[in-house]
């Protein structure tokens, strides 16, 4: 079968549809076009809700700092958590802006690239939130504990904080477009979020290659 | 009143182009349920994007862009969400008319070939089979005409290899 035969088959398909396909217009009216919930709409609502929750969380943490200013480590750790969440929220707002610019009537590669980048960015922002983990490991440390904790406390606490810091940096730097072909990256991204980012990043690469005039 | 006229005009356009919508849904969906969901999504986006259609550009260009963008996005999602409305009946109804064995076989080969292609090549192939010019295909996809020609040439080669392997 060659392309001309394929075209002939496609035309036969078209003739068949002409004779047998019927779009149920009544159902379209039933859809109440303006009220139907599109999947894209759900994405926007989810991001708006997450952003609002983020603001509320920051507000709550700020209240705690205001209420308990006496413990410096507590204040610093909460400030760190607030900073990370603020970056996350800024990322979400930026994504909402990108969503606003996506139009399905734009050229296909342009639209699909934006969608894939949006998906990848969403998960990257989620990974930025890992940077707050070390702060959760220290917020409970009082000055008294710091002075009297002893070597064992320092070893355990230091190890936990160092491990969490390393994990956060490593995750952010290594789960990236460039490292997608590395076996250890592929192994790590077994979870659902990781698969989604891998697919999105692979599709971005595919789109970039598609645009090139490769001979 | 104006909104009712707009809606009627839209429904007429959708009816005139229903075959295109069906063919795109069939190319990107494996089962009937997904086809229905995708068709709903396409029609919704066509309605929503209606205001963006500029009279100086071709209607088909605009429509293919919307429909294919929705189809590719739908295809790439792993999870399908439950449709928002439960509808009575089916959106796309196709009468089961028997075809000759030869026609049936050709249609099966056609379907098999198209579903093996990646999302973007699938879109390109649909437009090519719909006898769109290289210029319009390039405009819809957002690539150059040269790129369109190169890719079609590659698909031709692949098709030849695939069917010669099948015959052997």
Coordinates of N, CA and C in Angstrom, one line a residue, chain A residues 2-194:
Chain A
X2 N 0.6 2.2 -0.9 CA 1.4 3.4 -0.9 C 0.5 4.6 -0.6
X3 N 1.1 5.8 -0.6 CA 0.3 6.9 -0.2 C -0.9 7.2 -1.0
X4 N -0.8 6.9 -2.3 CA -2.0 7.1 -3.2 C -3.1 6.1 -2.8
X5 N -2.7 4.9 -2.5 CA -3.8 3.9 -2.0 C -4.4 4.3 -0.7
X6 N -3.5 4.9 0.1 CA -3.9 5.4 1.4 C -5.0 6.5 1.3
X7 N -4.7 7.4 0.3 CA -5.6 8.5 0.0 C -6.9 8.0 -0.5
X8 N -6.9 6.9 -1.3 CA -8.1 6.3 -1.9 C -8.9 5.7 -0.8
X9 N -8.2 5.1 0.2 CA -8.9 4.4 1.3 C -9.6 5.5 2.2
X10 N -8.8 6.6 2.3 CA -9.4 7.8 3.1 C -10.6 8.4 2.5
X11 N -10.6 8.4 1.2 CA -11.7 9.0 0.4 C -12.9 8.0 0.6
X12 N -12.7 6.7 0.5 CA -13.7 5.7 0.7 C -14.3 5.8 2.1
X13 N -13.4 6.1 3.1 CA -13.8 6.3 4.5 C -14.7 7.5 4.6
X14 N -14.4 8.6 3.8 CA -15.2 9.8 3.9 C -16.6 9.6 3.3
X15 N -16.6 8.8 2.2 CA -17.9 8.5 1.6 C -18.8 7.7 2.5
X16 N -18.2 6.7 3.2 CA -18.9 5.9 4.2 C -19.5 6.8 5.3
X17 N -18.7 7.7 5.8 CA -19.1 8.6 6.8 C -20.2 9.5 6.4
X18 N -20.1 10.0 5.1 CA -21.2 10.8 4.5 C -22.5 10.1 4.6
X19 N -22.5 8.8 4.4 CA -23.7 8.0 4.3 C -24.2 7.6 5.7
X20 N -23.3 7.4 6.6 CA -23.7 6.8 7.8 C -23.5 7.6 9.1
X21 N -22.8 8.7 9.1 CA -22.5 9.4 10.3 C -23.6 10.5 10.6
X22 N -24.0 10.5 11.8 CA -25.0 11.6 12.1 C -24.6 12.1 13.5
X23 N -24.3 13.4 13.4 CA -24.0 14.1 14.7 C -25.3 14.4 15.4
X24 N -25.4 14.1 16.6 CA -26.6 14.3 17.4 C -26.7 15.8 17.8
X25 N -27.3 16.6 17.0 CA -27.3 18.0 17.3 C -28.1 18.3 18.6
X26 N -29.0 17.5 18.8 CA -29.9 17.7 20.1 C -29.0 17.6 21.3
X27 N -28.0 16.7 21.2 CA -27.1 16.5 22.4 C -26.2 17.7 22.5
X28 N -25.8 18.3 21.4 CA -25.0 19.5 21.5 C -25.7 20.6 22.2
X29 N -27.0 20.7 21.9 CA -27.8 21.7 22.6 C -28.0 21.3 24.0
X30 N -28.1 20.0 24.3 CA -28.2 19.6 25.7 C -27.0 19.9 26.5
X31 N -25.8 19.8 25.8 CA -24.6 20.1 26.4 C -24.6 21.5 27.1
X32 N -25.4 22.4 26.6 CA -25.4 23.7 27.2 C -24.0 24.3 27.1
X33 N -23.6 24.4 25.8 CA -22.2 24.7 25.5 C -21.4 25.5 26.5
X34 N -22.1 26.6 26.9 CA -21.3 27.5 27.8 C -21.1 26.9 29.2
X35 N -21.9 25.9 29.5 CA -21.8 25.4 30.9 C -20.9 24.1 31.0
X36 N -20.6 23.6 29.9 CA -19.9 22.3 30.0 C -18.5 22.5 30.6
X37 N -18.1 21.5 31.4 CA -16.9 21.6 32.1 C -15.8 21.0 31.3
X38 N -14.9 21.8 30.7 CA -13.8 21.2 30.0 C -12.7 20.8 30.9
X39 N -11.9 19.9 30.5 CA -10.8 19.5 31.3 C -9.8 20.6 31.5
X40 N -9.7 21.5 30.6 CA -8.7 22.6 30.7 C -9.2 23.5 31.9
X41 N -10.5 23.7 31.9 CA -11.1 24.5 33.0 C -10.8 24.0 34.4
X42 N -10.8 22.6 34.5 CA -10.5 22.0 35.8 C -9.1 22.3 36.2
X43 N -8.2 22.3 35.2 CA -6.8 22.6 35.5 C -6.6 24.0 36.1
X44 N -7.3 24.9 35.5 CA -7.2 26.3 35.9 C -7.8 26.4 37.4
X45 N -8.9 25.8 37.6 CA -9.5 25.8 39.0 C -8.6 25.2 40.0
X46 N -8.0 24.1 39.7 CA -7.0 23.5 40.6 C -5.9 24.4 41.0
X47 N -5.3 25.1 40.0 CA -4.2 26.0 40.2 C -4.6 27.2 41.1
X48 N -5.8 27.7 40.8 CA -6.3 28.8 41.6 C -6.5 28.4 43.0
X49 N -7.1 27.2 43.3 CA -7.3 26.7 44.6 C -6.0 26.5 45.3
X50 N -5.0 25.9 44.6 CA -3.7 25.7 45.2 C -3.0 27.0 45.6
X51 N -3.2 28.0 44.8 CA -2.6 29.3 45.0 C -3.2 29.9 46.3
X52 N -4.5 29.9 46.3 CA -5.2 30.4 47.5 C -4.8 29.7 48.8
X53 N -4.7 28.4 48.7 CA -4.3 27.6 49.9 C -2.9 28.0 50.3
X54 N -2.0 28.2 49.3 CA -0.7 28.6 49.6 C -0.6 30.0 50.3
X55 N -1.4 30.9 49.9 CA -1.5 32.2 50.5 C -2.0 32.1 52.0
X56 N -3.0 31.2 52.2 CA -3.5 31.0 53.5 C -2.4 30.4 54.5
X57 N -1.7 29.4 53.9 CA -0.6 28.8 54.7 C 0.4 29.8 55.1
X58 N 0.8 30.7 54.2 CA 1.8 31.7 54.5 C 1.3 32.7 55.5
X59 N 0.0 33.0 55.4 CA -0.6 33.9 56.4 C -0.6 33.2 57.8
X60 N -0.9 31.9 57.8 CA -0.9 31.2 59.1 C 0.5 31.2 59.7
X61 N 1.5 30.9 58.9 CA 2.9 30.8 59.4 C 3.4 32.2 59.9
X62 N 3.0 33.2 59.2 CA 3.3 34.6 59.5 C 2.7 35.0 60.9
X63 N 1.5 34.5 61.1 CA 0.8 34.7 62.4 C 1.6 34.0 63.5
X64 N 2.1 32.8 63.2 CA 2.9 32.1 64.2 C 4.2 32.8 64.6
X65 N 4.8 33.4 63.6 CA 6.1 34.1 63.8 C 5.8 35.4 64.7
X66 N 4.7 36.0 64.4 CA 4.3 37.2 65.1 C 3.9 36.8 66.6
X67 N 3.3 35.6 66.7 CA 2.9 35.2 68.1 C 4.1 34.7 68.9
X68 N 5.1 34.1 68.3 CA 6.2 33.5 69.0 C 7.5 34.0 68.5
X69 N 7.8 35.3 68.7 CA 9.0 35.8 68.2 C 10.3 35.5 69.0
X70 N 10.1 34.9 70.2 CA 11.2 34.7 71.1 C 12.2 33.6 70.7
X71 N 11.8 32.6 69.9 CA 12.7 31.5 69.5 C 13.3 31.8 68.1
X72 N 14.6 32.1 68.0 CA 15.1 32.5 66.7 C 15.1 31.4 65.7
X73 N 15.4 30.2 66.1 CA 15.4 29.1 65.1 C 14.0 28.8 64.6
X74 N 13.0 28.9 65.5 CA 11.6 28.8 65.1 C 11.3 29.8 64.1
X75 N 11.7 31.0 64.3 CA 11.4 32.2 63.4 C 12.1 32.0 62.1
X76 N 13.4 31.6 62.1 CA 14.1 31.5 60.9 C 13.6 30.3 60.0
X77 N 13.2 29.2 60.7 CA 12.7 28.0 59.9 C 11.4 28.4 59.3
X78 N 10.5 29.0 60.1 CA 9.2 29.4 59.5 C 9.4 30.4 58.3
X79 N 10.4 31.3 58.5 CA 10.6 32.3 57.4 C 11.1 31.6 56.2
X80 N 11.9 30.5 56.4 CA 12.4 29.7 55.3 C 11.2 29.0 54.5
X81 N 10.3 28.5 55.3 CA 9.2 27.8 54.7 C 8.3 28.8 54.0
X82 N 8.1 30.0 54.6 CA 7.3 31.0 53.9 C 8.0 31.4 52.6
X83 N 9.3 31.5 52.6 CA 10.0 31.9 51.4 C 9.8 30.9 50.2
X84 N 10.0 29.6 50.6 CA 9.8 28.6 49.6 C 8.4 28.5 49.0
X85 N 7.5 28.7 49.9 CA 6.1 28.7 49.5 C 5.7 29.9 48.6
X86 N 6.4 31.0 49.0 CA 6.1 32.2 48.2 C 6.7 32.1 46.8
X87 N 7.8 31.4 46.6 CA 8.4 31.1 45.3 C 7.4 30.2 44.6
X88 N 6.9 29.2 45.3 CA 6.0 28.2 44.7 C 4.7 29.0 44.2
X89 N 4.2 29.8 45.0 CA 3.0 30.6 44.6 C 3.3 31.5 43.4
X90 N 4.4 32.1 43.4 CA 4.8 33.0 42.2 C 4.8 32.1 41.0
X91 N 5.4 30.9 41.1 CA 5.4 30.0 40.0 C 4.0 29.6 39.5
X92 N 3.1 29.4 40.4 CA 1.7 29.0 40.1 C 1.0 30.2 39.4
X93 N 1.3 31.4 39.9 CA 0.7 32.6 39.2 C 1.2 32.7 37.8
X94 N 2.5 32.5 37.6 CA 3.1 32.5 36.3 C 2.5 31.5 35.4
X95 N 2.2 30.3 35.9 CA 1.6 29.3 35.2 C 0.1 29.7 34.8
X96 N -0.6 30.3 35.7 CA -1.9 30.8 35.3 C -1.9 31.8 34.2
X97 N -0.8 32.6 34.2 CA -0.7 33.6 33.1 C -0.4 32.8 31.8
X98 N 0.4 31.8 31.8 CA 0.7 31.0 30.6 C -0.6 30.3 30.1
X99 N -1.3 29.8 31.1 CA -2.6 29.2 30.7 C -3.5 30.2 29.9
X100 N -3.5 31.4 30.5 CA -4.3 32.5 29.9 C -3.9 32.8 28.4
X101 N -2.6 32.5 28.1 CA -2.1 32.8 26.8 C -2.3 31.6 25.8
X102 N -2.6 30.5 26.3 CA -2.8 29.3 25.5 C -4.1 29.4 24.7
X103 N -4.0 29.3 23.4 CA -5.2 29.3 22.6 C -5.2 28.1 21.7
X104 N -6.3 27.4 21.7 CA -6.3 26.2 20.8 C -6.4 26.5 19.3
X105 N -6.6 27.8 19.0 CA -6.6 28.1 17.6 C -5.3 28.5 17.1
X106 N -4.3 28.5 18.0 CA -2.9 28.8 17.5 C -2.3 27.6 16.8
X107 N -1.2 27.8 16.1 CA -0.5 26.7 15.4 C -0.3 25.6 16.4
X108 N -0.4 24.3 15.9 CA -0.4 23.2 16.8 C 0.9 23.0 17.6
X109 N 2.1 23.2 16.9 CA 3.3 23.0 17.6 C 3.5 24.0 18.7
X110 N 3.1 25.2 18.5 CA 3.2 26.3 19.4 C 2.3 26.0 20.7
X111 N 1.1 25.6 20.4 CA 0.1 25.3 21.5 C 0.6 24.1 22.3
X112 N 1.0 23.0 21.6 CA 1.4 21.8 22.3 C 2.7 22.0 23.1
X113 N 3.6 22.9 22.6 CA 4.8 23.2 23.4 C 4.5 23.9 24.6
X114 N 3.6 24.9 24.6 CA 3.1 25.6 25.8 C 2.5 24.7 26.8
X115 N 1.7 23.8 26.3 CA 1.0 22.8 27.2 C 2.0 21.9 27.9
X116 N 3.0 21.4 27.1 CA 3.9 20.5 27.7 C 4.8 21.2 28.7
X117 N 5.2 22.5 28.3 CA 6.1 23.3 29.2 C 5.3 23.6 30.5
X118 N 4.0 23.8 30.4 CA 3.2 24.1 31.5 C 3.2 22.9 32.5
X119 N 3.0 21.7 31.9 CA 3.0 20.5 32.7 C 4.4 20.3 33.4
X120 N 5.4 20.5 32.6 CA 6.8 20.3 33.2 C 7.0 21.3 34.3
X121 N 6.6 22.6 34.1 CA 6.8 23.6 35.1 C 6.0 23.4 36.3
X122 N 4.8 22.8 36.2 CA 4.0 22.5 37.3 C 4.7 21.6 38.3
X123 N 5.3 20.5 37.7 CA 5.9 19.5 38.5 C 7.3 20.1 39.1
X124 N 8.0 20.9 38.3 CA 9.2 21.5 38.8 C 8.9 22.4 40.0
X125 N 7.8 23.2 39.9 CA 7.5 24.0 41.1 C 7.2 23.2 42.3
X126 N 6.5 22.1 42.0 CA 6.2 21.2 43.1 C 7.5 20.7 43.8
X127 N 8.5 20.5 43.0 CA 9.8 20.0 43.5 C 10.5 21.1 44.3
X128 N 10.3 22.3 43.9 CA 10.9 23.5 44.7 C 10.4 23.4 46.1
X129 N 9.2 22.9 46.3 CA 8.6 22.8 47.7 C 9.4 21.8 48.6
X130 N 10.2 21.0 48.0 CA 11.1 20.1 48.8 C 12.1 20.9 49.6
X131 N 12.4 22.1 49.1 CA 13.4 22.9 49.8 C 13.0 23.3 51.2
X132 N 11.7 23.2 51.5 CA 11.2 23.5 52.8 C 11.4 22.4 53.8
X133 N 11.7 21.2 53.3 CA 11.8 20.0 54.2 C 12.9 20.2 55.3
X134 N 14.1 20.7 54.9 CA 15.1 20.9 56.0 C 14.6 21.8 57.1
X135 N 13.8 22.8 56.8 CA 13.3 23.8 57.8 C 12.3 23.1 58.7
X136 N 11.6 22.1 58.2 CA 10.6 21.3 59.1 C 11.4 20.5 60.1
X137 N 12.7 20.2 59.7 CA 13.5 19.4 60.6 C 14.1 20.2 61.7
X138 N 14.0 21.5 61.6 CA 14.7 22.3 62.7 C 13.8 23.3 63.4
X139 N 12.5 23.4 63.0 CA 11.7 24.5 63.6 C 11.4 24.3 65.1
X140 N 11.5 23.0 65.6 CA 11.2 22.7 67.0 C 12.4 22.8 67.9
X141 N 13.6 23.1 67.3 CA 14.8 23.2 68.0 C 14.9 24.6 68.8
X142 N 14.9 24.5 70.1 CA 14.9 25.6 70.9 C 16.4 26.0 71.2
X143 N 16.6 27.2 71.8 CA 18.0 27.6 72.1 C 18.5 26.7 73.2
X144 N 17.6 26.3 74.1 CA 18.0 25.4 75.2 C 18.5 24.0 74.7
X145 N 17.8 23.5 73.7 CA 18.2 22.2 73.1 C 19.5 22.4 72.3
X146 N 19.7 23.5 71.7 CA 20.9 23.8 71.0 C 22.1 23.8 71.9
X147 N 21.9 24.4 73.1 CA 23.0 24.5 74.1 C 23.3 23.2 74.8
X148 N 22.2 22.4 75.0 CA 22.4 21.2 75.9 C 22.1 19.9 75.2
X149 N 21.9 20.0 73.9 CA 21.5 18.7 73.2 C 22.6 17.6 73.2
X150 N 23.8 18.0 73.2 CA 24.9 17.0 73.3 C 25.3 16.5 71.9
X151 N 26.3 15.8 71.9 CA 26.9 15.3 70.6 C 25.9 14.5 69.8
X152 N 25.2 13.6 70.5 CA 24.2 12.7 69.8 C 23.1 13.5 69.0
X153 N 22.6 14.5 69.7 CA 21.6 15.4 69.1 C 22.2 16.0 67.8
X154 N 23.4 16.5 67.9 CA 24.1 17.2 66.8 C 24.3 16.2 65.6
X155 N 24.7 15.0 66.0 CA 24.9 14.0 64.9 C 23.6 13.7 64.2
X156 N 22.6 13.4 65.0 CA 21.3 13.0 64.4 C 20.7 14.2 63.6
X157 N 20.6 15.3 64.3 CA 19.9 16.4 63.7 C 20.7 16.9 62.5
X158 N 22.0 17.0 62.6 CA 22.9 17.4 61.5 C 22.7 16.5 60.3
X159 N 22.7 15.2 60.6 CA 22.6 14.3 59.5 C 21.2 14.4 58.8
X160 N 20.2 14.5 59.6 CA 18.8 14.6 58.9 C 18.8 15.9 58.1
X161 N 19.2 17.0 58.6 CA 19.1 18.3 57.9 C 20.0 18.2 56.6
X162 N 21.2 17.7 56.8 CA 22.1 17.6 55.6 C 21.5 16.7 54.5
X163 N 20.9 15.6 55.0 CA 20.3 14.6 54.0 C 19.1 15.3 53.3
X164 N 18.3 16.0 54.0 CA 17.2 16.7 53.4 C 17.6 17.8 52.4
X165 N 18.6 18.5 52.8 CA 19.2 19.6 52.0 C 19.7 19.0 50.7
X166 N 20.5 17.9 50.8 CA 21.1 17.3 49.7 C 20.0 16.7 48.7
X167 N 19.0 16.1 49.3 CA 17.9 15.5 48.5 C 17.2 16.6 47.8
X168 N 16.9 17.7 48.4 CA 16.1 18.8 47.8 C 16.9 19.3 46.6
X169 N 18.2 19.6 46.8 CA 19.1 20.1 45.7 C 19.2 19.1 44.6
X170 N 19.5 17.9 44.9 CA 19.7 16.9 43.9 C 18.4 16.7 43.1
X171 N 17.3 16.6 43.7 CA 16.0 16.4 43.0 C 15.8 17.6 42.0
X172 N 16.0 18.8 42.5 CA 15.7 20.0 41.6 C 16.7 20.0 40.4
X173 N 18.0 19.7 40.7 CA 19.0 19.8 39.6 C 18.9 18.6 38.6
X174 N 18.7 17.5 39.1 CA 18.9 16.3 38.3 C 17.6 15.8 37.5
X175 N 16.5 16.1 38.0 CA 15.3 15.7 37.2 C 15.1 16.7 36.2
X176 N 15.8 16.7 35.1 CA 15.7 17.7 34.1 C 15.7 17.1 32.7
X177 N 15.4 17.9 31.8 CA 15.4 17.6 30.4 C 16.7 17.0 29.9
X178 N 17.8 17.6 30.3 CA 19.1 17.2 29.8 C 19.5 15.8 30.3
X179 N 19.0 15.4 31.5 CA 19.4 14.1 32.1 C 18.4 13.0 31.9
X180 N 17.4 13.2 31.0 CA 16.4 12.3 30.8 C 16.9 10.9 30.4
X181 N 18.1 10.9 29.7 CA 18.6 9.7 29.1 C 19.4 8.9 30.2
X182 N 19.7 9.5 31.3 CA 20.5 8.8 32.3 C 19.7 7.8 33.0
X183 N 20.3 6.6 33.2 CA 19.5 5.5 33.8 C 19.1 5.8 35.2
X184 N 19.9 6.5 36.0 CA 19.6 6.8 37.4 C 18.4 7.8 37.5
X185 N 18.3 8.7 36.5 CA 17.2 9.6 36.5 C 15.9 8.9 36.2
X186 N 16.0 8.0 35.2 CA 14.8 7.2 34.8 C 14.3 6.3 35.9
X187 N 15.3 5.8 36.7 CA 14.9 4.9 37.8 C 14.2 5.7 38.9
X188 N 14.7 6.9 39.2 CA 14.1 7.7 40.2 C 12.7 8.1 39.9
X189 N 12.5 8.5 38.6 CA 11.2 9.0 38.3 C 10.2 7.9 38.0
X190 N 10.0 7.0 39.0 CA 9.0 5.9 38.8 C 7.6 6.4 39.2
X191 N 7.6 7.4 40.1 CA 6.2 7.8 40.6 C 5.5 8.5 39.5
X192 N 4.2 8.7 39.7 CA 3.3 9.3 38.7 C 3.7 10.6 38.3
X193 N 4.1 11.5 39.2 CA 4.5 12.8 38.9 C 5.7 12.8 38.0
X194 N 6.6 11.9 38.3 CA 7.9 11.8 37.5 C 7.6 11.3 36.1

